[in-house]
Tab-separated table of C-alpha atoms in Angstrom:
chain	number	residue	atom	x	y	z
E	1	UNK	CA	102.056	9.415	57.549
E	2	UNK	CA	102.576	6.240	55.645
E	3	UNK	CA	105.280	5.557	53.204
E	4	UNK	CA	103.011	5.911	49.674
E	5	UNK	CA	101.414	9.584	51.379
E	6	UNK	CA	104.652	10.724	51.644
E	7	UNK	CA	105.770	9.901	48.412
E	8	UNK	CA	102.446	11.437	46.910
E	9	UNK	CA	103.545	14.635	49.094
E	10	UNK	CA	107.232	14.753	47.915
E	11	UNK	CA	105.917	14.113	44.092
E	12	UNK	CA	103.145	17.011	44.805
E	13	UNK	CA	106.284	19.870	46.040
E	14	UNK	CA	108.169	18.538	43.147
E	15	UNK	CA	105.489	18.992	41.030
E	16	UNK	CA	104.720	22.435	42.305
E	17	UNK	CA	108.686	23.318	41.637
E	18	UNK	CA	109.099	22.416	38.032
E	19	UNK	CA	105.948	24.242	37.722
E	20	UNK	CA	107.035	27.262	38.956
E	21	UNK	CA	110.647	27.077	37.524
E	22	UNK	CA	108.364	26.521	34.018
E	23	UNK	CA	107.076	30.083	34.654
E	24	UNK	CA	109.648	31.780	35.378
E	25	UNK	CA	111.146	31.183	31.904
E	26	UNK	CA	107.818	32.221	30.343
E	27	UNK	CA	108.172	36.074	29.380
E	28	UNK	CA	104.629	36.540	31.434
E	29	UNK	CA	106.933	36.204	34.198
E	30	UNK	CA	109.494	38.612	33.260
E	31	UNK	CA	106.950	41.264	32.567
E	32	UNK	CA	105.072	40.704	36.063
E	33	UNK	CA	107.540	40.552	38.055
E	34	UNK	CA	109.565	43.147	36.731
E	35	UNK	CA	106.549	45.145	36.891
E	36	UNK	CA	106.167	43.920	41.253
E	37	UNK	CA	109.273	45.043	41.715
E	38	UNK	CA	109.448	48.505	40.652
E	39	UNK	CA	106.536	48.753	42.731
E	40	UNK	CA	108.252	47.403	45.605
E	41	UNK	CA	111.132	49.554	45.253
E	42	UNK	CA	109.059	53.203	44.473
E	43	UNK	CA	106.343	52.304	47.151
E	44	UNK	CA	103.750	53.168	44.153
E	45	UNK	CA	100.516	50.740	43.629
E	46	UNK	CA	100.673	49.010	40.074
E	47	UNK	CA	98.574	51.062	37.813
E	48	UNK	CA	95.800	50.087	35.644
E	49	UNK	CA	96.785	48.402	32.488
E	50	UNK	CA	96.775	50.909	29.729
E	51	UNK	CA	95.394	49.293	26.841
E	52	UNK	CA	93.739	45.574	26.385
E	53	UNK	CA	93.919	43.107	23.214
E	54	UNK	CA	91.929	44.034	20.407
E	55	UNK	CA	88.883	41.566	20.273
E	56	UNK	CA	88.238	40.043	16.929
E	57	UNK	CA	84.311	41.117	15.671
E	58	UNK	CA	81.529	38.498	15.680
E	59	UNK	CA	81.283	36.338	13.042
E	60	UNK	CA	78.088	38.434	11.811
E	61	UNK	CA	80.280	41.448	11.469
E	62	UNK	CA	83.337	39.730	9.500
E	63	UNK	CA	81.347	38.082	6.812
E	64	UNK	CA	80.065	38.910	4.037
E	65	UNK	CA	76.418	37.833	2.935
E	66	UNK	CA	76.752	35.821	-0.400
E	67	UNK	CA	74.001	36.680	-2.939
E	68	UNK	CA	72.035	33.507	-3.849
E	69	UNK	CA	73.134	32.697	-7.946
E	70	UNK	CA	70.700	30.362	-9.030
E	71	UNK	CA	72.002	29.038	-12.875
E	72	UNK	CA	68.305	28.272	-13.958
E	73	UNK	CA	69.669	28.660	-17.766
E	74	UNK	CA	71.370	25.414	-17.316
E	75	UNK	CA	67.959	24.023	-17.538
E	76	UNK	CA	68.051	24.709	-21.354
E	77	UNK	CA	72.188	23.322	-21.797
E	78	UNK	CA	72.464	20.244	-22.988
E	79	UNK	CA	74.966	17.877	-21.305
E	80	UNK	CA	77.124	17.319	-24.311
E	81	UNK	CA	77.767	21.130	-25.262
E	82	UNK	CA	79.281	22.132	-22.216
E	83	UNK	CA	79.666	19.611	-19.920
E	84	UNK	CA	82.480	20.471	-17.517
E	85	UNK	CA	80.212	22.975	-16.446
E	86	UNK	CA	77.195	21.164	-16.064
E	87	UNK	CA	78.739	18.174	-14.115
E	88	UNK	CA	80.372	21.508	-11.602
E	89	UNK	CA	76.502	22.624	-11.337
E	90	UNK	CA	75.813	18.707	-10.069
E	91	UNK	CA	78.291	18.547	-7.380
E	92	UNK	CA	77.365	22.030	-5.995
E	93	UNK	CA	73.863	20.898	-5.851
E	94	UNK	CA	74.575	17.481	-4.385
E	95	UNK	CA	74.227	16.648	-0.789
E	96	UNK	CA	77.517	17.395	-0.466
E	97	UNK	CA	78.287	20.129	-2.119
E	98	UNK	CA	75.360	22.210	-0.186
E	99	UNK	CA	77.653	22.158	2.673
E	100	UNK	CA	80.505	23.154	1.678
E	101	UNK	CA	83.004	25.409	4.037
E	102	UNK	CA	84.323	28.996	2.737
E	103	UNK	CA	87.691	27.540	1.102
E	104	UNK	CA	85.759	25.019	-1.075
E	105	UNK	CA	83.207	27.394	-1.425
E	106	UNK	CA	86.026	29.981	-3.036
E	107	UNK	CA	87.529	27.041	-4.990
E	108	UNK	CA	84.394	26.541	-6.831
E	109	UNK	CA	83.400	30.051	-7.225
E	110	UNK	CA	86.790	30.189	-9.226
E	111	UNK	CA	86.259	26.786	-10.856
E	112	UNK	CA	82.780	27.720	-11.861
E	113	UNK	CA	83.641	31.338	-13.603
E	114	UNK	CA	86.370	29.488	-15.553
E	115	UNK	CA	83.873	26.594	-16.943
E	116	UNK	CA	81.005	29.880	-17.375
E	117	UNK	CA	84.260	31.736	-19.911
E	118	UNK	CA	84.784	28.592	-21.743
E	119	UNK	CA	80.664	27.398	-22.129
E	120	UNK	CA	79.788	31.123	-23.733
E	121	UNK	CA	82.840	30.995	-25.972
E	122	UNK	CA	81.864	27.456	-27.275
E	123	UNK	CA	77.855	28.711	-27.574
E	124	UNK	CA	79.543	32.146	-29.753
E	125	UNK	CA	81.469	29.978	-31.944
E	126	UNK	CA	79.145	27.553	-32.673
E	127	UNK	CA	76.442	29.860	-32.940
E	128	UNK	CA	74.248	28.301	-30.750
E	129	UNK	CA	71.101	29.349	-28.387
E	130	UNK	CA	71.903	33.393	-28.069
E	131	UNK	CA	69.329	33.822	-25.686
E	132	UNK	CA	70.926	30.977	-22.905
E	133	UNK	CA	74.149	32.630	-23.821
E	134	UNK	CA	73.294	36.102	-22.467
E	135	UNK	CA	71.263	34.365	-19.521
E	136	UNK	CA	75.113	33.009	-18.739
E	137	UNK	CA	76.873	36.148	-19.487
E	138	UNK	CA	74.310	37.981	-16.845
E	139	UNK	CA	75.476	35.074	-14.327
E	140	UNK	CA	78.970	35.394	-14.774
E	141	UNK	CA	79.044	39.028	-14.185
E	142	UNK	CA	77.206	38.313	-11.243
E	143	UNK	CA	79.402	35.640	-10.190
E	144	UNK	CA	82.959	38.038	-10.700
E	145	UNK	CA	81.062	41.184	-8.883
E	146	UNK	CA	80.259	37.855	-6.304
E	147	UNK	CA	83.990	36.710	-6.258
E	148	UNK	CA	85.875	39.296	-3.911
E	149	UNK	CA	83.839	38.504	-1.352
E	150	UNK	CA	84.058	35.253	-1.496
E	151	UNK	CA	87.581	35.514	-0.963
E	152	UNK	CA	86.912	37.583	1.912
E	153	UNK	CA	84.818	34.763	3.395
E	154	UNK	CA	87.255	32.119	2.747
E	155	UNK	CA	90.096	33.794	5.218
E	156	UNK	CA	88.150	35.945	7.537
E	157	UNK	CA	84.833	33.592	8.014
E	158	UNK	CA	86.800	30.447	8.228
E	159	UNK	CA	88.095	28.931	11.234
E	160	UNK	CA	91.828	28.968	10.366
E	161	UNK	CA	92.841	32.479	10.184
E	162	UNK	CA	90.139	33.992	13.107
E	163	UNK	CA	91.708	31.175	15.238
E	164	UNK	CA	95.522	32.450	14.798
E	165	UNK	CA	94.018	35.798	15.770
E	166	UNK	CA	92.610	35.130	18.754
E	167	UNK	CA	93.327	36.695	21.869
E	168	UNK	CA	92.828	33.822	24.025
E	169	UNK	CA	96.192	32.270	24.424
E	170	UNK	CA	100.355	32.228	25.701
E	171	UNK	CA	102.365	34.975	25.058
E	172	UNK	CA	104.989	34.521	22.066
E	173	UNK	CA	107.232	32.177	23.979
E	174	UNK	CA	111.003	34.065	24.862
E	175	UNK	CA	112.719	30.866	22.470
E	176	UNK	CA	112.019	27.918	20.369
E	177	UNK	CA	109.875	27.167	17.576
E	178	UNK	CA	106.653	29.857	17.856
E	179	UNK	CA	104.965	28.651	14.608
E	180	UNK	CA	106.102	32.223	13.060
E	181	UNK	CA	107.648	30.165	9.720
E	182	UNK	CA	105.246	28.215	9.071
E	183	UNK	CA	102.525	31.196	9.659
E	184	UNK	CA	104.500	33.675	7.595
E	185	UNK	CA	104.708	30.942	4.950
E	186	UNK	CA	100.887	30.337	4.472
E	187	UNK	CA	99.663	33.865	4.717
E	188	UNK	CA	102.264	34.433	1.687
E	189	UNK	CA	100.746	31.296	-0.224
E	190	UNK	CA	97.106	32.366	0.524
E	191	UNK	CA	98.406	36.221	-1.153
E	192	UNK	CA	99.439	34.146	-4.517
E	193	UNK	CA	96.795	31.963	-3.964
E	194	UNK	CA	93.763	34.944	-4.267
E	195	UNK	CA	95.730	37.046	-7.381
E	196	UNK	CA	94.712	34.175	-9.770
E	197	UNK	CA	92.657	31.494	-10.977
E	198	UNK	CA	95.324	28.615	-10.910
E	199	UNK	CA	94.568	25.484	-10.352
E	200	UNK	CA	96.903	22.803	-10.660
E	201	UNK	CA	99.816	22.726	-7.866
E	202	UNK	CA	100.371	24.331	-5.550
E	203	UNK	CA	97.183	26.432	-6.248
E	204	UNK	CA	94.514	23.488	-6.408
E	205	UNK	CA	92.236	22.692	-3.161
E	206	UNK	CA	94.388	20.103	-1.649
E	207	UNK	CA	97.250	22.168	-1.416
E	208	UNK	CA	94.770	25.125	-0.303
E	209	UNK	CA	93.927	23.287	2.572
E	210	UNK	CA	96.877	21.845	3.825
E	211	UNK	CA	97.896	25.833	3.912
E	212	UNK	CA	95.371	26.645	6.231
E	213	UNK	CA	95.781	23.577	8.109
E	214	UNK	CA	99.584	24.629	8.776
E	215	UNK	CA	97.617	28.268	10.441
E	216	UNK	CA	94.971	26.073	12.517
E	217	UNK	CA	98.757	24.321	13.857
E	218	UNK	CA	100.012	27.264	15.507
E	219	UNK	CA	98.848	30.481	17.065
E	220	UNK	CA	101.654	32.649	16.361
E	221	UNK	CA	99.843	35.735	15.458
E	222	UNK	CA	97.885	36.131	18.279
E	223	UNK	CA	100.962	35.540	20.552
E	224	UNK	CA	102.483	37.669	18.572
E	225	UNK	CA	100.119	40.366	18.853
E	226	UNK	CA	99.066	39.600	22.799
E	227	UNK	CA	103.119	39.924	23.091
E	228	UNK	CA	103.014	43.546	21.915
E	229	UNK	CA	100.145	44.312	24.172
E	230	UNK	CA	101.201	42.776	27.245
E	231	UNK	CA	104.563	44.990	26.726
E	232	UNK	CA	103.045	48.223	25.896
E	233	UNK	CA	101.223	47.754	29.282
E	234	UNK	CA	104.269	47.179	31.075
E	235	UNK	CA	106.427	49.914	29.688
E	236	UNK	CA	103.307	51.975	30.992
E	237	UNK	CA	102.747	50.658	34.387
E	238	UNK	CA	106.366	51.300	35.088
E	239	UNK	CA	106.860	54.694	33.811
E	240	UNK	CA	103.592	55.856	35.299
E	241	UNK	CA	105.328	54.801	38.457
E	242	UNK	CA	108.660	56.238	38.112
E	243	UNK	CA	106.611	59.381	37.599
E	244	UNK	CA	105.186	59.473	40.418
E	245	UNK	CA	108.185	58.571	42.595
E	246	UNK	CA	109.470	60.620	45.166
E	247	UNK	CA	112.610	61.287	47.331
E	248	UNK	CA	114.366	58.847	45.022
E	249	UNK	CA	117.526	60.665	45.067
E	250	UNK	CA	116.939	63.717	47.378
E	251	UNK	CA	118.896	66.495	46.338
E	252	UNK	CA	120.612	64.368	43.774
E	253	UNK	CA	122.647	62.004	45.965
E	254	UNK	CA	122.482	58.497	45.603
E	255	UNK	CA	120.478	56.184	47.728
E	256	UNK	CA	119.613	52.623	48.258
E	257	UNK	CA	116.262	53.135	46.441
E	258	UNK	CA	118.193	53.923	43.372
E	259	UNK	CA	120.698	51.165	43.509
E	260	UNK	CA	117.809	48.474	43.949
E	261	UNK	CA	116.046	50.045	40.965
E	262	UNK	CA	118.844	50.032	38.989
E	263	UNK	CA	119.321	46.761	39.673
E	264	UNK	CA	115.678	46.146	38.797
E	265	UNK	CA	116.725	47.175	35.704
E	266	UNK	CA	119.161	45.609	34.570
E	267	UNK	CA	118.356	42.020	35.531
E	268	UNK	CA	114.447	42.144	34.408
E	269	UNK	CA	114.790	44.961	31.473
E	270	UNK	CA	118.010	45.039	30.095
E	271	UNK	CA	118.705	41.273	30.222
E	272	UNK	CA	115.039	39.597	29.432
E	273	UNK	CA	113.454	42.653	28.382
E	274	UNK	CA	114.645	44.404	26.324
E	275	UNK	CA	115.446	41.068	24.355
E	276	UNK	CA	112.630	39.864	24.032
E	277	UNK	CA	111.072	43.227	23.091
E	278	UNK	CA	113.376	43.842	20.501
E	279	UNK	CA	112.360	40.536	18.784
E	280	UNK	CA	108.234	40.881	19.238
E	281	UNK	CA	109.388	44.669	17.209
E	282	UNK	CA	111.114	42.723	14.436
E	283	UNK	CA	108.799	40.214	14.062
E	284	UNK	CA	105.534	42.190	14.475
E	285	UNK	CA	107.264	44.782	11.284
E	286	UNK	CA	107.707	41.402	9.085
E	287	UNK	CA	104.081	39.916	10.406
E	288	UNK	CA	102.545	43.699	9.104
E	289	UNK	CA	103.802	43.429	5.662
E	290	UNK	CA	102.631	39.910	5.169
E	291	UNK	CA	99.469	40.715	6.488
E	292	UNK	CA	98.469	43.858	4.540
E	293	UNK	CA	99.950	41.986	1.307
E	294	UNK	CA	97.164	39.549	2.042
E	295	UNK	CA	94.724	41.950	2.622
E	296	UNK	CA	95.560	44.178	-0.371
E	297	UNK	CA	93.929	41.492	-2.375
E	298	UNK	CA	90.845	41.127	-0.695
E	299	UNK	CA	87.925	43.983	-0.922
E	300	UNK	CA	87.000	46.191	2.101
E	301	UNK	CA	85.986	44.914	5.356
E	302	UNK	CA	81.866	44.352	5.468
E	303	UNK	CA	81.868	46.021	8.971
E	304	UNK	CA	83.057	49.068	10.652
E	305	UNK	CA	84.294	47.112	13.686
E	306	UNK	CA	86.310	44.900	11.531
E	307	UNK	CA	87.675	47.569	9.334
E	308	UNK	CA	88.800	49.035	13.111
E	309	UNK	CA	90.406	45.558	14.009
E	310	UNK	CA	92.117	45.612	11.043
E	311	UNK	CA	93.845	49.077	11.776
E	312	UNK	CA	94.205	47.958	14.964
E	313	UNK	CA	96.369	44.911	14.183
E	314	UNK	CA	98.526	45.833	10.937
E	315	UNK	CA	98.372	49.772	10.680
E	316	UNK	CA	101.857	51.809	12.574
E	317	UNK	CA	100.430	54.938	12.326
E	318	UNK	CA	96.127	55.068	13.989
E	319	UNK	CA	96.143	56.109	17.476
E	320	UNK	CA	94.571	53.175	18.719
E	321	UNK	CA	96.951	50.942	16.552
E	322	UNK	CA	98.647	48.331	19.174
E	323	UNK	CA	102.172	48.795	17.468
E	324	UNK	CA	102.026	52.171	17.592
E	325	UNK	CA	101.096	52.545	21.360
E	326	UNK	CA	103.878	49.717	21.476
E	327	UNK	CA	106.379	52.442	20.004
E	328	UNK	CA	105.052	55.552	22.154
E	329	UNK	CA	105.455	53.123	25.161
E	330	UNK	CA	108.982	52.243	24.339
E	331	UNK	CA	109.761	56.106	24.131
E	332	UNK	CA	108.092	56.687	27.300
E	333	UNK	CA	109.414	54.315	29.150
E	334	UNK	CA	113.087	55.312	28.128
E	335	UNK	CA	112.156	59.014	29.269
E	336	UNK	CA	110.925	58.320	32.370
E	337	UNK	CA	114.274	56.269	33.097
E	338	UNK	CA	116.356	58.950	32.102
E	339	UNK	CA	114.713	61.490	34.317
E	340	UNK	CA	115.309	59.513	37.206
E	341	UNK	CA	118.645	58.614	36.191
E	342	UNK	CA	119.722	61.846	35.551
E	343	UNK	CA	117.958	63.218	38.939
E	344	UNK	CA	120.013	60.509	40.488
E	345	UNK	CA	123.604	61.159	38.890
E	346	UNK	CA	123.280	58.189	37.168
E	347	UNK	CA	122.830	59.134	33.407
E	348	UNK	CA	124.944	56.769	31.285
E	349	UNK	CA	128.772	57.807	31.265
E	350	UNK	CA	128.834	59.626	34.297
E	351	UNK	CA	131.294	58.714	36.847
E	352	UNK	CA	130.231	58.227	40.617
């Protein structure tokens, strides 16, 4: 072998090494392989996962259809009389303006129900054209009944917020920066941000966008929620297969297969764990309440299957809620433990 293959060789098993050393701080790792070896120890076959990431609807199914406004009275406004609004009507029709994404799309639904308010109060006072007036009245109801879903649109249509969501991605990493402060600080801004019709800073479009720029930057609530899966299916696997055990600790003495899964135990569950559990609970409890703040001001989902996902994602309570199979794994799993524990003489505070 010549001198450059075996330095592409020694780079490739270097390589390989920092690659797996990379893993094995990643909490997939933890998971798996504490998973493996309680396998390896009870002589039982890794189960079936219990319970798989809730997959975010189609876009057909999460969006609402916007009714088609046309403000044909403005044909009969004149310029002068109310001409914030007329010059708003311009841009939307412009090249421009036709393609506009959900978040500009809210921004001049808001814009435009403001400038609507202020046209028919100036046509009242001054008397003027009754008949154009109640044509714009009959729009801006329409417009306002139009509004909430809008809104909708803007978070749940738009790239931004689907995209944190997904499924498709890393586990919440064990340390470091996971994007949850930046996340958590957005979803609260977008919350203030759909209560009002503000404007000027921080609620005007710039500072809209740069908010849902800062959730396109980091997937933190889809590792966040992928976290709580992957661990609910772990706590499973493993107490489905200390349940099914056997000869463990025959007649209540203590054997090698109960010292290795002890061990087992404590290095994988008690000191990565159980950490790193404890943290995805925390965080996932502080996630919910942002989350359901922000959807408290938006009007029900347009589709079953996303009113489901919904449940799924921020309700504690639903059956097929992921943080609440998350709890009722946690319980589980600390059952099962004890029963073999306690079969084994083992139960915390007992002396050998």
């Amino acid at each position: 072998m010549t001198l450059k293959a075996t330095i592409h060789s020694l780079l490739f098993v270097l390589l390989l090494t920092l690659t797996g050393c990379g893993y094995r701080s990643t909490p997939e790792y933890q998971l798996e392989e504490y998973e493996s070896r309680i396998s390896t120890v009870t002589e039982v076959s890794l189960p079936s996962p219990t319970i798989s990431f809730p997959e975010l609807p189609s876009l057909r199914k999460r969006q609402y259809p916007l009714p088609d406004i046309r403000l044909k009275a403005l044909e009969a406004l004149n310029l002068l009389e109310c001409p914030k609004l007329t010059q708003l009507i311009a841009h939307r029709n412009n090249s421009l303006g036709k393609q506009m994404q959900p978040s500009q799309l809210l921004d001049y639904e808001k814009k435009l129900i403001v400038q609507l308010k202020d046209c028919i109060h100036y046509l009242q006072q001054q008397n003027k054209k009754p008949e154009l007036r109640a044509k714009l009245e009959t729009t801006l109801q329409q417009k306002e009944s139009a509004l909430p879903a809008a809104k909708w649109n803007m978070l749940l249509s738009n790239t931004e917020l689907p995209g944190q969501l997904s499924g498709f991605q890393n586990l919440l990493p064990l340390q470091g920066d996971n994007g949850r402060q930046g996340t958590l600080e957005a979803l609260k801004y977008l919350t203030s941000y759909l209560k009002g019709d503000r404007f000027s800073p921080p609620y005007d479009q710039q500072s809209l966008e740069m908010q849902l720029q800062q959730l396109t930057a980091s997937h933190y609530s889809g590792q966040l929620l992928a976290a709580a899966t992957a661990i609910t299916n772990t706590l499973n696997r493993v107490s489905v297969m200390l349940e099914n055990s056997h000869n463990i600790c025959p007649q209540g003495r203590r054997t090698v297969t109960i010292e290795r899964l002890n061990n087992v135990f404590r290095l994988f569950y008690v000191d990565s764990i159980q950490p790193y559990m404890s943290k995805v609970v925390s965080e996932g409890r502080e996630w919910r309440s942002v989350m359901l703040s922000l959807l408290l001001e938006l009007p029900a989902p347009p589709d079953k299957a996303m009113e489901d996902y919904l449940l799924a994602i921020t309700d504690s309570d639903s059956d097929f809620s992921i943080w609440n199979q998350l709890d009722k794994a946690i319980i589980r799993h600390t059952q099962s433990w004890q029963t073999v524990l306690m079969q084994c003489q083992m139960q915390p505070g007992k002396k050998p």
